[in-house]
CSV table of C-alpha atoms in Angstrom, one decimal:
chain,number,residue,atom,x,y,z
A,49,UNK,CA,-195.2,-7.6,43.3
A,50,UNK,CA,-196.6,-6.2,40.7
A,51,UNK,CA,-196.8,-6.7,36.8
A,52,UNK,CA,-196.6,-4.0,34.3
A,53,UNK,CA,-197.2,-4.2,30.5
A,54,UNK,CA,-196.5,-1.6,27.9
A,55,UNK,CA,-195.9,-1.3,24.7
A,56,UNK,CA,-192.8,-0.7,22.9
A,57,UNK,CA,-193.6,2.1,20.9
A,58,UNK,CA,-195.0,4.5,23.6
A,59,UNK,CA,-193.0,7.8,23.7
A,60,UNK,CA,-191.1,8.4,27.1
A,61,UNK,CA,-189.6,10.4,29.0
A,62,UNK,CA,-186.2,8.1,28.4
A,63,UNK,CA,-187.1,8.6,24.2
A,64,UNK,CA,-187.6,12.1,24.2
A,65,UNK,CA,-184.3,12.6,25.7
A,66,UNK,CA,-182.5,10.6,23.1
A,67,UNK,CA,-184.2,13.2,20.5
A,68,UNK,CA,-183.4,16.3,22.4
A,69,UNK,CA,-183.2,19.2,20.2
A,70,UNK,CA,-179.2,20.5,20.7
A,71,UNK,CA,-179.0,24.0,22.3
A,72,UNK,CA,-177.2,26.7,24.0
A,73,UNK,CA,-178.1,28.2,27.5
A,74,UNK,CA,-179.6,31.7,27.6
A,75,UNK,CA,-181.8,31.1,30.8
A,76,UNK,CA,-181.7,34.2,33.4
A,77,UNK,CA,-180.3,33.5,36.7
A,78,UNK,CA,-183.3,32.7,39.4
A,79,UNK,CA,-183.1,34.7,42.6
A,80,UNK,CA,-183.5,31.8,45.1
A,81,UNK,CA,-180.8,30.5,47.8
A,82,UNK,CA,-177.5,31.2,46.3
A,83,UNK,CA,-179.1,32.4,43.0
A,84,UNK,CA,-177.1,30.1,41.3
A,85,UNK,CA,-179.8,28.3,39.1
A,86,UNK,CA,-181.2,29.5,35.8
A,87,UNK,CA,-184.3,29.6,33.6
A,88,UNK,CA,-184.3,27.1,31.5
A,89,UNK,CA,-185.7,29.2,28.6
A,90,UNK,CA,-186.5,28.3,25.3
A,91,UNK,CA,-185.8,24.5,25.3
A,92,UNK,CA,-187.7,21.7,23.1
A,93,UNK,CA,-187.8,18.2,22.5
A,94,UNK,CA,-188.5,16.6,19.3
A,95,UNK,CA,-190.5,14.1,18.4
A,96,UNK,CA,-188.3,10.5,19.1
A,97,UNK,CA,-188.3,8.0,16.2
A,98,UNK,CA,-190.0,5.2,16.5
A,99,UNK,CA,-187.7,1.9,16.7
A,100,UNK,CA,-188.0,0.4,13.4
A,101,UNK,CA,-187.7,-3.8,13.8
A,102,UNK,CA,-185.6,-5.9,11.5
A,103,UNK,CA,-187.0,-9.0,11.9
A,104,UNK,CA,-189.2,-10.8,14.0
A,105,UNK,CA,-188.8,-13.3,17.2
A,106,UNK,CA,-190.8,-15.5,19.8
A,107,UNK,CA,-188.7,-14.3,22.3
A,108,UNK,CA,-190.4,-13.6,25.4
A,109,UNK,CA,-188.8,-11.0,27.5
A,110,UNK,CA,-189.3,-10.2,31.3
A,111,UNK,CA,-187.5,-7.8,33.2
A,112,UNK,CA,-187.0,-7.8,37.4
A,113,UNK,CA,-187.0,-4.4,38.4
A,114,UNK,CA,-185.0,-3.7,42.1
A,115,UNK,CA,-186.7,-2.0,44.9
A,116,UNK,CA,-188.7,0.8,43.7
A,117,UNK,CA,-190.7,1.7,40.4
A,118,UNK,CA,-190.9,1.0,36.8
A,119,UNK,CA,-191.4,4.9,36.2
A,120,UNK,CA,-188.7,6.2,38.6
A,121,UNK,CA,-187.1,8.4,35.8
A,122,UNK,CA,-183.6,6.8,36.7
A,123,UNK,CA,-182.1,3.1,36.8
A,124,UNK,CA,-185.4,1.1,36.4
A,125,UNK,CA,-186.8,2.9,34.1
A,126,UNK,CA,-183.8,3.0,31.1
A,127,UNK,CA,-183.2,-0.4,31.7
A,128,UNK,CA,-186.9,-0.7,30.8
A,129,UNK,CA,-186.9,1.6,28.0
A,130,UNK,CA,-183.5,-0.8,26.5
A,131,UNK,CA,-186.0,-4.0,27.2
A,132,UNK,CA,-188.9,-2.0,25.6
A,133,UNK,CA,-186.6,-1.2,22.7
A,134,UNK,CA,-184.9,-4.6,21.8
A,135,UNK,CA,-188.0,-6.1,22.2
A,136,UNK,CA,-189.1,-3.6,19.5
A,137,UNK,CA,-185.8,-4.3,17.4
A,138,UNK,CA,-185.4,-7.5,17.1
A,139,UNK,CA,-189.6,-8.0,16.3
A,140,UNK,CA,-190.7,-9.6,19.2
A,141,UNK,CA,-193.9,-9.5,21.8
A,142,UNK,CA,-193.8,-6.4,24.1
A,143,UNK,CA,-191.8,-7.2,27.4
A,144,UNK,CA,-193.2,-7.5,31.2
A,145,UNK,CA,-191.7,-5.7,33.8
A,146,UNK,CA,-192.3,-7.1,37.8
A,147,UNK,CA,-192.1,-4.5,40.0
A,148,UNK,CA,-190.0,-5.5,43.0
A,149,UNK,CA,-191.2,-4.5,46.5
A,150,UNK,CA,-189.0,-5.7,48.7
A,151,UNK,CA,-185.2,-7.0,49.0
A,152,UNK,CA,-186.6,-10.1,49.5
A,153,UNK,CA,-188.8,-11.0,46.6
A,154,UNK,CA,-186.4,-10.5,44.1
A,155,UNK,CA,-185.6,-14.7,43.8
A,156,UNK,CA,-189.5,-14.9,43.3
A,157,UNK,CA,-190.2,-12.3,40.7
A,158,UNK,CA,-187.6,-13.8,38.9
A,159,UNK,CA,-188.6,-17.3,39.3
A,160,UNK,CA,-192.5,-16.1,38.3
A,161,UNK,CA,-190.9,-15.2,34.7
A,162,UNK,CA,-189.5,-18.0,34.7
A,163,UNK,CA,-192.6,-20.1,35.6
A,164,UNK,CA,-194.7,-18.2,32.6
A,165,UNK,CA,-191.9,-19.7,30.2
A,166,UNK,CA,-190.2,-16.7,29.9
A,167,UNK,CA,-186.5,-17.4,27.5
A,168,UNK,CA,-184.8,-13.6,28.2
A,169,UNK,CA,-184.8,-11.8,31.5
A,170,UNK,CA,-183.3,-8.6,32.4
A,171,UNK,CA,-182.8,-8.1,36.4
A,172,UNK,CA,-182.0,-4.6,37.3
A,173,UNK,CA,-179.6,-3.6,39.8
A,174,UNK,CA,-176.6,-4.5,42.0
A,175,UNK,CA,-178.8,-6.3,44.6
A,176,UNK,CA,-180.4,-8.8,42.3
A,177,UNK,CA,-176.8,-10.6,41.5
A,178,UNK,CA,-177.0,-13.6,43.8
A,179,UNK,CA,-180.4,-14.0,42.9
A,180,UNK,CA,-180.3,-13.9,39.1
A,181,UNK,CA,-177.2,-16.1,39.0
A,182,UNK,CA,-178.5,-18.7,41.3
A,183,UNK,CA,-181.2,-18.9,38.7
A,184,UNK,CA,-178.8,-18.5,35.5
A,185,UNK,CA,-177.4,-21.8,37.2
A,186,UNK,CA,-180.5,-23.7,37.6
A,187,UNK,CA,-182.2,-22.7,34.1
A,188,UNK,CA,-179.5,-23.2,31.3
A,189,UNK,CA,-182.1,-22.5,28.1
A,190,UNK,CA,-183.0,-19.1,29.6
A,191,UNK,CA,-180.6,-16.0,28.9
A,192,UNK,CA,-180.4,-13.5,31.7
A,193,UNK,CA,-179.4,-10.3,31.2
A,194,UNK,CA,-178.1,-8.8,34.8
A,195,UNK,CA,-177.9,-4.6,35.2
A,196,UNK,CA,-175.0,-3.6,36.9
A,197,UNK,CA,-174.1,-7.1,38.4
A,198,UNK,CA,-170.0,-7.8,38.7
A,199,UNK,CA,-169.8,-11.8,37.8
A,200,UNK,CA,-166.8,-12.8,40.5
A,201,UNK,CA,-164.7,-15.7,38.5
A,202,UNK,CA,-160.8,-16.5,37.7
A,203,UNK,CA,-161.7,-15.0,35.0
A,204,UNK,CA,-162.9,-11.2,35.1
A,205,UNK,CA,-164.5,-11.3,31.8
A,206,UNK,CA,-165.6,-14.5,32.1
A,207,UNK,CA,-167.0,-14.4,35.5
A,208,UNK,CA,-168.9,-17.0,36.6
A,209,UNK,CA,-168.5,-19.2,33.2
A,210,UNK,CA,-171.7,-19.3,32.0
A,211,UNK,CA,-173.0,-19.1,28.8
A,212,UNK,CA,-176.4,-17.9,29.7
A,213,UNK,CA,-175.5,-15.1,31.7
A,214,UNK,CA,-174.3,-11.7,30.7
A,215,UNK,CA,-173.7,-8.8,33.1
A,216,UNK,CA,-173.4,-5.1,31.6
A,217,UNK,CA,-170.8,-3.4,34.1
A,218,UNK,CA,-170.4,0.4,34.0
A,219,UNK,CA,-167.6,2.0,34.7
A,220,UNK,CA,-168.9,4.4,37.4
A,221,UNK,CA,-165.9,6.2,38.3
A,222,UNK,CA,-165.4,7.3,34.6
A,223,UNK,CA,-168.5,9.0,34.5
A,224,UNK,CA,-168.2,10.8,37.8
A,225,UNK,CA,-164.6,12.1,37.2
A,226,UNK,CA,-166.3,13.9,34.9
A,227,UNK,CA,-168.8,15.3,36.7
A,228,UNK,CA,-166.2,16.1,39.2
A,229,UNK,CA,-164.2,18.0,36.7
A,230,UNK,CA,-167.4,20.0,36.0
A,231,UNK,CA,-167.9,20.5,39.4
A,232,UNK,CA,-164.8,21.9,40.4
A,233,UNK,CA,-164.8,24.4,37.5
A,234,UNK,CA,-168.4,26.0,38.3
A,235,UNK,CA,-167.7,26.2,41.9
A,236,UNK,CA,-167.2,29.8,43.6
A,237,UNK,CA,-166.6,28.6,47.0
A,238,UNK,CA,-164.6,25.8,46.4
A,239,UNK,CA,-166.8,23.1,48.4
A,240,UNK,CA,-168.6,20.7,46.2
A,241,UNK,CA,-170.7,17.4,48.0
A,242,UNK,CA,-172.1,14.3,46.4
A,243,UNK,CA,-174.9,12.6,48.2
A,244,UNK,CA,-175.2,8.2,47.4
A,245,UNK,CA,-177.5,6.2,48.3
A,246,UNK,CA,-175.6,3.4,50.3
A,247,UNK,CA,-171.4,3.1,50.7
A,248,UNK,CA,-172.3,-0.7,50.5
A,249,UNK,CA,-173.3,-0.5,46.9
A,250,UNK,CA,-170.1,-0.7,44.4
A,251,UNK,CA,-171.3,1.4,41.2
A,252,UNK,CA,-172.3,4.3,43.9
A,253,UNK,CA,-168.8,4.2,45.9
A,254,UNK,CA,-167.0,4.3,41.8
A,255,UNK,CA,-168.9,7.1,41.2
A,256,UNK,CA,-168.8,9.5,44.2
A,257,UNK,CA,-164.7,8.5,44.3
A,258,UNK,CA,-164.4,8.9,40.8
A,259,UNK,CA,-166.0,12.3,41.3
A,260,UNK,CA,-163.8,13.2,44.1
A,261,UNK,CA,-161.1,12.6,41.5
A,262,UNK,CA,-162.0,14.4,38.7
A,263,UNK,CA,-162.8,17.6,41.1
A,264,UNK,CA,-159.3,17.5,42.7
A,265,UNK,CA,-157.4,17.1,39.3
A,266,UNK,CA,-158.9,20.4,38.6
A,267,UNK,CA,-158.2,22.2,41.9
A,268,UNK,CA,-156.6,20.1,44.5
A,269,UNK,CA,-157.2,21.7,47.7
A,270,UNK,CA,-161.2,21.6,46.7
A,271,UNK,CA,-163.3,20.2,49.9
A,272,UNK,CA,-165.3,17.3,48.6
A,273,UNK,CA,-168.2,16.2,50.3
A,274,UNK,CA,-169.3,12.3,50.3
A,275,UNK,CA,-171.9,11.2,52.5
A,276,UNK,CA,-174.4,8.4,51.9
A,277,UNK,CA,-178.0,7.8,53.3
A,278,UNK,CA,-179.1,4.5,54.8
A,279,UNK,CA,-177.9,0.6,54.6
A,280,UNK,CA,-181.1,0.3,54.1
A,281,UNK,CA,-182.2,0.0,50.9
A,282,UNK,CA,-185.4,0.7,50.2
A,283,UNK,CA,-184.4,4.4,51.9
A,284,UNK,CA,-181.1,4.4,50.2
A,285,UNK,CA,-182.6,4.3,46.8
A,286,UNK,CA,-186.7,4.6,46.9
A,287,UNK,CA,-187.1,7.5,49.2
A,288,UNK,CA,-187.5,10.8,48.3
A,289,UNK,CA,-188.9,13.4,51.2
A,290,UNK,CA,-185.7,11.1,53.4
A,291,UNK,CA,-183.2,12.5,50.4
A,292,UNK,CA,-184.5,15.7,50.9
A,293,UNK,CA,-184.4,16.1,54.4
A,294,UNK,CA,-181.2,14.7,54.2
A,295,UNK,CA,-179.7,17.0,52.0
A,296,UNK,CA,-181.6,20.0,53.8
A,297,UNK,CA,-179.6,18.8,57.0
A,298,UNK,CA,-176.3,18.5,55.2
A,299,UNK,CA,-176.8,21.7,53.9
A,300,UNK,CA,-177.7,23.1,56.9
A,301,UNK,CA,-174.4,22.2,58.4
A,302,UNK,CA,-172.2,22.7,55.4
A,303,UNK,CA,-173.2,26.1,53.8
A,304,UNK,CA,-170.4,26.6,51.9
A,305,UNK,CA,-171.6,23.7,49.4
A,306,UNK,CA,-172.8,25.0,45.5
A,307,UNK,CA,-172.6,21.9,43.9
A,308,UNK,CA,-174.3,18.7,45.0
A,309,UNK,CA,-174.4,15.4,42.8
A,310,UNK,CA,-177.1,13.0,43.4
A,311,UNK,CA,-176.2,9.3,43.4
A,312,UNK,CA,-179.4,7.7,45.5
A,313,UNK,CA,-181.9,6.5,42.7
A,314,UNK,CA,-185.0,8.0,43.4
A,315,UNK,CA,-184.4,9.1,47.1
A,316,UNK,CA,-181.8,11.4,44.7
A,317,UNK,CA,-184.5,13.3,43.4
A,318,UNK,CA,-185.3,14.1,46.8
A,319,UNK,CA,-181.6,15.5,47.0
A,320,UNK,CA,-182.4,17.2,43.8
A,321,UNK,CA,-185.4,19.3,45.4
A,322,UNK,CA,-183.1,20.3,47.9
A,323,UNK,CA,-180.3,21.3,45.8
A,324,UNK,CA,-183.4,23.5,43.9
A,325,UNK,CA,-184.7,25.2,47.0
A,326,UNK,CA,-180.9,26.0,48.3
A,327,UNK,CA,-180.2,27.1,44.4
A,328,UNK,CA,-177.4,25.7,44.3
A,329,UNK,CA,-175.5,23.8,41.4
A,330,UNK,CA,-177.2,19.8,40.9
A,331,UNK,CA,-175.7,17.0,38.7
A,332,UNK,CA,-177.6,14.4,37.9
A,333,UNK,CA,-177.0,10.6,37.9
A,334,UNK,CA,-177.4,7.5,35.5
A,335,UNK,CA,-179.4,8.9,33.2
A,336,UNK,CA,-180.2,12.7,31.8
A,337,UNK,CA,-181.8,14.4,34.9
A,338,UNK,CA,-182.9,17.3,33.2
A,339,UNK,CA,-185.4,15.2,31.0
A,340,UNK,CA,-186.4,12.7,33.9
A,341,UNK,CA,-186.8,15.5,36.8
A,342,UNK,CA,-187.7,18.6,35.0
A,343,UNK,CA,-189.3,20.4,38.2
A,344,UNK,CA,-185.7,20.6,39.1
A,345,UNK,CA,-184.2,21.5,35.6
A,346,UNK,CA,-183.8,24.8,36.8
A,347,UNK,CA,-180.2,23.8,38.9
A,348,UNK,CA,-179.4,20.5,36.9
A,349,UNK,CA,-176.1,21.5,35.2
A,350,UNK,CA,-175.2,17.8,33.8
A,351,UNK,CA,-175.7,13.9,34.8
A,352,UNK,CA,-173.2,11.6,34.8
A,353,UNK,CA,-174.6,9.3,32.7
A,354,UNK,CA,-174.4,5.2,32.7
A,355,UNK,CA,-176.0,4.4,28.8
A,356,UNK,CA,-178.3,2.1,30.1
A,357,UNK,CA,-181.0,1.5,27.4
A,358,UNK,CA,-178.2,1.3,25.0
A,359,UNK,CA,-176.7,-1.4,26.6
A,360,UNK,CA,-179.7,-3.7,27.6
A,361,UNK,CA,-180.8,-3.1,24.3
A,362,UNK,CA,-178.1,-4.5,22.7
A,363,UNK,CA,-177.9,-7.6,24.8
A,364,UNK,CA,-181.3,-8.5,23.7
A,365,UNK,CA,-180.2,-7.5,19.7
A,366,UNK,CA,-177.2,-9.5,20.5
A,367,UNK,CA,-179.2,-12.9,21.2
A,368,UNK,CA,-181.4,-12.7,18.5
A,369,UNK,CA,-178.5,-12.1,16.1
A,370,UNK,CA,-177.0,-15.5,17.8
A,371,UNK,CA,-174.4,-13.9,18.8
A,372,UNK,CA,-175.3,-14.3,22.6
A,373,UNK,CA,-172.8,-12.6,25.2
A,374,UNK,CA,-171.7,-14.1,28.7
A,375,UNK,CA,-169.6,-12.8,30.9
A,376,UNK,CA,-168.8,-9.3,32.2
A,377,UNK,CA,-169.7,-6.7,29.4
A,378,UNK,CA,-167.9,-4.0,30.0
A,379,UNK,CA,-169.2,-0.3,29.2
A,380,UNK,CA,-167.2,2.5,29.4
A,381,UNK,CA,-165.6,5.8,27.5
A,382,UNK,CA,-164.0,3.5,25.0
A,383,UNK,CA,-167.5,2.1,23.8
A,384,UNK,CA,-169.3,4.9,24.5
A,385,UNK,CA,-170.9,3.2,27.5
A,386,UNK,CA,-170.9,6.5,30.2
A,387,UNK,CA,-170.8,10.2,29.7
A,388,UNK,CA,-172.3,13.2,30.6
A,389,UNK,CA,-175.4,14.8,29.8
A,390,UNK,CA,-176.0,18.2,28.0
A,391,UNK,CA,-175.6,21.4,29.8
A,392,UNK,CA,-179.0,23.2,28.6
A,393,UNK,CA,-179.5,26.3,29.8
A,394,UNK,CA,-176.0,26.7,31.0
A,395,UNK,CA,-174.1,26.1,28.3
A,396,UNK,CA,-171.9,28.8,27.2
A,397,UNK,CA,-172.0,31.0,30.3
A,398,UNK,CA,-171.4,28.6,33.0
A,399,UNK,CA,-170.0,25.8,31.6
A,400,UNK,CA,-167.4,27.8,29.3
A,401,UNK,CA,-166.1,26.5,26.4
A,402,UNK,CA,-162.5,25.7,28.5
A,403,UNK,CA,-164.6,23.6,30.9
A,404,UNK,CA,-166.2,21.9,27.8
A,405,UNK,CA,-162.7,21.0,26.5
A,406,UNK,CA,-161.7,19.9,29.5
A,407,UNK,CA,-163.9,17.4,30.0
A,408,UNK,CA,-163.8,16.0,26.7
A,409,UNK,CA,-159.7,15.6,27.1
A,410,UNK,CA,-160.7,13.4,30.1
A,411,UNK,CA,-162.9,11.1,28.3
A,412,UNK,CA,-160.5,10.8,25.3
A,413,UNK,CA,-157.7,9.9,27.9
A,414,UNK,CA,-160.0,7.7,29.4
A,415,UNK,CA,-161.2,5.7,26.7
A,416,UNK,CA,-157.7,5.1,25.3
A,417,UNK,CA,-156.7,3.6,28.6
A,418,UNK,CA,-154.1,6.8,29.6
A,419,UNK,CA,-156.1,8.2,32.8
A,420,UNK,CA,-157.4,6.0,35.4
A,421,UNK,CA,-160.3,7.5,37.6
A,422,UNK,CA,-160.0,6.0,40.6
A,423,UNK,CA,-156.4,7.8,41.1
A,424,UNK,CA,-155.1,9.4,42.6
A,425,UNK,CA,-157.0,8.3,45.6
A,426,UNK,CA,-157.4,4.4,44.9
A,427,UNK,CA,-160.8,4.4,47.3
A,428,UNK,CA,-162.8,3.2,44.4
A,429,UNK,CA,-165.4,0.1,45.6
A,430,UNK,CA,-162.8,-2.3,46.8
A,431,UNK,CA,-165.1,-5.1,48.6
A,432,UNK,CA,-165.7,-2.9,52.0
A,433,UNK,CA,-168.3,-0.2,52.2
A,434,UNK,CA,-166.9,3.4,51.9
A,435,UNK,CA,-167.2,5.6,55.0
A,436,UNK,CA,-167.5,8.8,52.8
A,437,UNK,CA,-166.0,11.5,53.9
């Protein structure tokens, strides 16, 4: 365990990317692999704004991090950034982060928050649901604020009926249909892959189906990929050099591939630097890739993007305002809870303006309800791991 303190205010990799300058892809192709990746040219980032607070508060705020690192440039680290900036909002002391080490400290490192008297914790991840709501149970007067955790109850907003517990669900499946439509449109041989972490792990299995999707509604005899690394954790999401050897193996055996999207944490960026030295097509996951993992920039055409910061952040604005949430709080197209990230350097020759419009038809249709992801296929997370494909 460890115990990290920073400040609010510090730029990030997570802020600069929510100040991106907009621009259009002029980037030269780079002869490596399949010389499918491009220069990313003349790209900058401005200068993020500094959260402005609009009052102040006593609350003390902790956050639980799952298996890995506060600085992992993906789940852990934009569910920090959304602690770092409600903190920063609503005028209260800068957050703690514990570090989690292994699967089975994650009781402790919450109950060590809750032993230093802290009234707001955020506990990141899937694997930290039994955990945080054993202790939303036990500890009424503390809020928790649980990444990515599905609250089972009669009720599925309601889910476990307590008022001190509020779960921000993604809808996964969203987010990778578009990537999948993406995907189908830039590939030349017509075999795409997406590499998760663990078919055990619900928001991964909604995403590489949803992606599987989204390719085949574009072209419907595509060959879609879907294999996942370990049951293991701690190698499914916290391993890099086993995601790239992974992926090198994969490749090795499927050639054919030009378009591979990562959904393994930070053993994903692994996949990434083997996606880079193939140079082939990448899409990123969670968060905006290109920022977090700029040595591999170079092939990272999109992410599918869960708005993580966003949504933590406004959990924490949302007790402070005393209007406290509980439940399952649901995040998708319709509040602008997923998406996809910018295309950068390929904008404009890769990603055409068709493929642009195409994508955004599918997130209007999905936000007003008219285009469910998981179809036609209905192999989104359904309580059994997926076998992949």
């Amino acid at each position: 365990m460890r115990m990290q303190r920073r400040h609010a205010g510090v730029a990030s990799l997570v802020a600069v990317s929510l100040a991106l300058a907009a621009c259009t892809g002029s980037g030269s192709a780079i002869d490596v692999g399949k010389g499918l990746c491009r220069e990313v040219g003349d790209i900058t980032a401005a200068t993020p704004e500094p959260v402005e607070a609009t009052g102040t508060s006593d609350l003390k705020i902790g956050l639980v991090t799952d298996v890995g690192t506060l600085d992992d440039k993906n789940f852990n680290e934009y569910s920090w950034v959304g602690a770092q900036q409600g903190a920063a909002s609503i005028g209260a002391p800068s957050p703690q982060a514990i570090v989690t080490q292994n699967s089975a400290d994650y009781a402790t490192n919450i109950q060590t928050l809750l032993d230093d008297d802290y009234n707001v914790i955020v506990s990141v991840g899937f694997a930290l649901g039994a955990a945080t709501l054993e202790a939303a149970t036990a500890n009424p007067d503390v809020h928790f604020i649980g990444v990515d955790q599905f609250q089972a109850g009669d009720d599925p907003v309601a889910g476990a009926g307590l008022a001190n517990y509020e779960s921000l669900i993604f809808n996964e499946a969203q987010a990778g249909y578009l990537a999948g439509i993406v995907a189908a449109n830039i590939s030349q041989s017509n075999v795409i892959a997406a590499i998760g972490g663990s078919g055990t792990i619900p928001p991964v299995v909604n995403y590489m189906r949803g992606y599987e999707n989204g390719a085949k509604s574009v072209k419907p005899d595509i060959t879609v990929h879907l294999k996942y690394v370990s049951d293991d954790l701690s190698v499914a999401f916290n391993d890099p050099a086993t995601g790239k050897s992974f992926t090198d193996q994969f490749l090795s055996q499927n050639a054919d591939t030009d378009v591979m999207f990562q959904v393994a944490g930070k053993t994903g960026n692994g996949v990434l630097q083997s996606v880079q030295a193939a140079g082939i097509y990448g899409i990123g996951v969670d968060v905006d890739q290109w920022i977090s993992t700029p040595d591999q920039a170079v092939c990272i055409v999109t992410s599918a993007e869960k708005h993580l910061t966003k949504a933590v952040r406004e959990g924490i604005e949302a007790l402070a305002g005393s209007t406290a949430r509980a439940g399952n709080v649901f995040y998708g197209a319709d509040n602008d809870g997923i998406g996809t990230a910018p295309y950068y350097q390929f904008d404009g020759n890769v990603i055409t303006d068709e493929i642009k419009t195409a994508v955004t038809d599918a997130f209007n249709a999905m936000a007003d309800g008219s285009l469910d992801p998981c179809q036609p296929s209905g192999l989104c997370y359904a309580g059994e791991a997926d076998p992949g494909t």
